Tab-separated table of C-alpha atoms in Angstrom:
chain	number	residue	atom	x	y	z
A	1	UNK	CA	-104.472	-198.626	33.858
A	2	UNK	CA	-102.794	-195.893	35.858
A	3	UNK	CA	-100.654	-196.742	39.124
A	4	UNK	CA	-100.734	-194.754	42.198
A	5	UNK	CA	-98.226	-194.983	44.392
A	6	UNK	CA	-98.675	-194.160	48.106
A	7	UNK	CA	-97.076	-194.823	51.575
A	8	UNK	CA	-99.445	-196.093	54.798
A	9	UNK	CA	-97.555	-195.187	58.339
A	10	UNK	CA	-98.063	-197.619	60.957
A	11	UNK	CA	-97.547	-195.382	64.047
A	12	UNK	CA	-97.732	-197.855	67.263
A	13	UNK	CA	-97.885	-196.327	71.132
A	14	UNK	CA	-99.153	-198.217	73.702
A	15	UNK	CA	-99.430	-201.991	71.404
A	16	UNK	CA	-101.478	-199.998	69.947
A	17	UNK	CA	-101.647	-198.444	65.826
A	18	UNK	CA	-103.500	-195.526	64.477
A	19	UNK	CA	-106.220	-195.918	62.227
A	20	UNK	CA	-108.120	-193.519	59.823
A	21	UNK	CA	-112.045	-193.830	58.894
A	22	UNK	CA	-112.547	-192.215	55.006
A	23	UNK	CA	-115.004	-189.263	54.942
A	24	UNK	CA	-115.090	-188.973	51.314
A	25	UNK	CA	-114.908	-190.397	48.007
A	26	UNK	CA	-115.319	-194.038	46.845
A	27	UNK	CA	-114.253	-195.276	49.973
A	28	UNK	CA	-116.048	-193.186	52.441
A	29	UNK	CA	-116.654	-195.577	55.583
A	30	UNK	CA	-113.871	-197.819	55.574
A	31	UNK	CA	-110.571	-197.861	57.422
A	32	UNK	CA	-107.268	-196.898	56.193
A	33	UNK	CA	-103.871	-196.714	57.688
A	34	UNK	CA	-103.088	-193.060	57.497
A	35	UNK	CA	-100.637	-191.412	54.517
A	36	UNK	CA	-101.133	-190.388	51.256
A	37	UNK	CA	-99.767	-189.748	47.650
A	38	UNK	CA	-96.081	-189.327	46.961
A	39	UNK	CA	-95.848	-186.251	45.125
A	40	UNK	CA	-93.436	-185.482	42.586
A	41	UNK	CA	-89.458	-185.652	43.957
A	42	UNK	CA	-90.429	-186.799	46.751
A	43	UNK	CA	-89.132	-189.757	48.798
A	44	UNK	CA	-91.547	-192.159	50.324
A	45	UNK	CA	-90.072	-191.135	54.169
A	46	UNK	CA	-90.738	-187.453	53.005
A	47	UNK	CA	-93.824	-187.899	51.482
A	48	UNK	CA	-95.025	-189.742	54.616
A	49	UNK	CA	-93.432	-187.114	56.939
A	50	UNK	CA	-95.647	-184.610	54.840
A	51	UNK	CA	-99.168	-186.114	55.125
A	52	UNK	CA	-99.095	-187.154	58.808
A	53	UNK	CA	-98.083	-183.477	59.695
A	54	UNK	CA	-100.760	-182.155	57.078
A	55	UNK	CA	-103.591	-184.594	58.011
A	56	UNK	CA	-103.152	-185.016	61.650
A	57	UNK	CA	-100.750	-181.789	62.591
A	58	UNK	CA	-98.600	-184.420	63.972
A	59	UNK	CA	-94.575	-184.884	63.353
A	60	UNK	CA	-93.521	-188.485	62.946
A	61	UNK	CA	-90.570	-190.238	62.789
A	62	UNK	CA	-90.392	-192.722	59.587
A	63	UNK	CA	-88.528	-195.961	60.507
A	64	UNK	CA	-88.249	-198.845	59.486
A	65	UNK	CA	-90.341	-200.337	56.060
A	66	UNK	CA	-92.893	-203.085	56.909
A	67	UNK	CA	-93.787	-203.518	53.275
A	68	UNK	CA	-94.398	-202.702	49.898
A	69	UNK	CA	-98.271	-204.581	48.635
A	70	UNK	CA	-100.246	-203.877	45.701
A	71	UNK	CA	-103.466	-204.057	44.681
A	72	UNK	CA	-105.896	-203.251	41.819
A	73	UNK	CA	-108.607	-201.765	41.967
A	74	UNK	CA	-111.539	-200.742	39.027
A	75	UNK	CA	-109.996	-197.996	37.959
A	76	UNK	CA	-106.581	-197.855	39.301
A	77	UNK	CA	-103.272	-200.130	40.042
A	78	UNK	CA	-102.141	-199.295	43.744
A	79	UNK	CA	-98.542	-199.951	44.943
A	80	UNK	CA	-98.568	-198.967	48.872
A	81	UNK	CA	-95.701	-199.072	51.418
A	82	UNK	CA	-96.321	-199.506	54.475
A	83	UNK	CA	-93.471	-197.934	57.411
A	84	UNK	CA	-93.370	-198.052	60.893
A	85	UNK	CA	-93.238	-194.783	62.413
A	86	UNK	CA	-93.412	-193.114	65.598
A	87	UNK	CA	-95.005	-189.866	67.081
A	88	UNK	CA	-92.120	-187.002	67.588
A	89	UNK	CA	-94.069	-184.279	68.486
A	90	UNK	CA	-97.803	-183.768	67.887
A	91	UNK	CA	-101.272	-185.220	69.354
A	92	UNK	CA	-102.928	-187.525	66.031
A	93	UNK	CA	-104.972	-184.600	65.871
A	94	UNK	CA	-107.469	-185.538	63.002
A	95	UNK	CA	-107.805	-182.651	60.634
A	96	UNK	CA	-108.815	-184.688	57.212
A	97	UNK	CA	-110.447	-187.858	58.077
A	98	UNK	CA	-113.975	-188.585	59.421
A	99	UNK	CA	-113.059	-190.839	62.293
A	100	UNK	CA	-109.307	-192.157	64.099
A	101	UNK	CA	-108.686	-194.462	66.344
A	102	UNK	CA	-106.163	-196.423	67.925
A	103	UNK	CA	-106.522	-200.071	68.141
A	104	UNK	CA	-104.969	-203.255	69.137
A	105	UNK	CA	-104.251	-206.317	67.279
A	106	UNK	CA	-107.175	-208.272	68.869
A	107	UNK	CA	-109.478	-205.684	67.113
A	108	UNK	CA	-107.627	-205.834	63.538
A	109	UNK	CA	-110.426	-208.068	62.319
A	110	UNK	CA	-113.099	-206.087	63.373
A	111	UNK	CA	-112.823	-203.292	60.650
A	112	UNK	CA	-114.210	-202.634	57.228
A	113	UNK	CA	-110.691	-202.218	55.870
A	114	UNK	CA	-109.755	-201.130	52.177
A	115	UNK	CA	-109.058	-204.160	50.268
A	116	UNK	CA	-105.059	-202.987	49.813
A	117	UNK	CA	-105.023	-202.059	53.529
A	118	UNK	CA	-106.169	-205.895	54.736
A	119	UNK	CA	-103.080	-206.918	53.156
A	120	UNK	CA	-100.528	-204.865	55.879
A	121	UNK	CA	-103.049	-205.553	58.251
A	122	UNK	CA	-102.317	-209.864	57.398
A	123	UNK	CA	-98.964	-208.718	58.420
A	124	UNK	CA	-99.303	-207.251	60.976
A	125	UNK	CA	-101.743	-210.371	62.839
A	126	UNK	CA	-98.320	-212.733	62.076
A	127	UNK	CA	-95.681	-210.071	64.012
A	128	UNK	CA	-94.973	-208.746	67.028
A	129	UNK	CA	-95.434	-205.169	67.483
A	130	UNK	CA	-93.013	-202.011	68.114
């Protein structure tokens, strides 16, 4: 089975965190935190620098690593981590997903997550956010 591996940014302002609706694929629908594929040479900071600026035309500062989960799906093994990061410069502009939002932990539950994406978002219901 192939393995993807990805990094999620968990970009809190306000006690609140950034959330991305799909508009395509599989998964179209369901709520994601934003990121993306590491590409080759890549670190996971850079590759997470990368896709917030290309999906949301939005520079972010990559701090501190929440965690690493995986999950498998039908057709693919999924290894995500998950940073905390902050906006540097930029508006969450959404360029690439159907919907964002930013929400607070009271609404966590509320969401039709992806089933690797209700595992940061466990995490995040048993801390105290940045």
């Amino acid at each position: 089975m192939k393995t993807i591996n990805v990094v999620a940014a968990i970009i809190c302002k306000d006690d609140k965190i950034m959330i991305a609706k799909r508009g395509y694929g599989e998964f179209e629908g369901m709520y994601e935190f934003p990121g993306g594929k590491i590409e080759s040479g890549e670190s996971e900071q850079e590759a997470l620098k990368r896709e917030i600026l290309e999906e949301f035309d939005t520079e972010v500062c990559v701090e501190e690593k929440l965690c690493t989960i995986e999950h498998t799906y039908s057709s693919f093994h999924l290894v995500m981590s998950g940073y905390w990061c902050s906006i540097v410069e930029g508006h969450m502009i959404m360029k690439e997903a159907e919907a964002g939002t930013w929400i607070t932990k009271q609404t966590l539950d509320t969401l039709d997550w992806l089933e690797a994406d209700r595992k940061i978002v466990a995490q995040l219901k048993q801390i105290e956010w940045k």
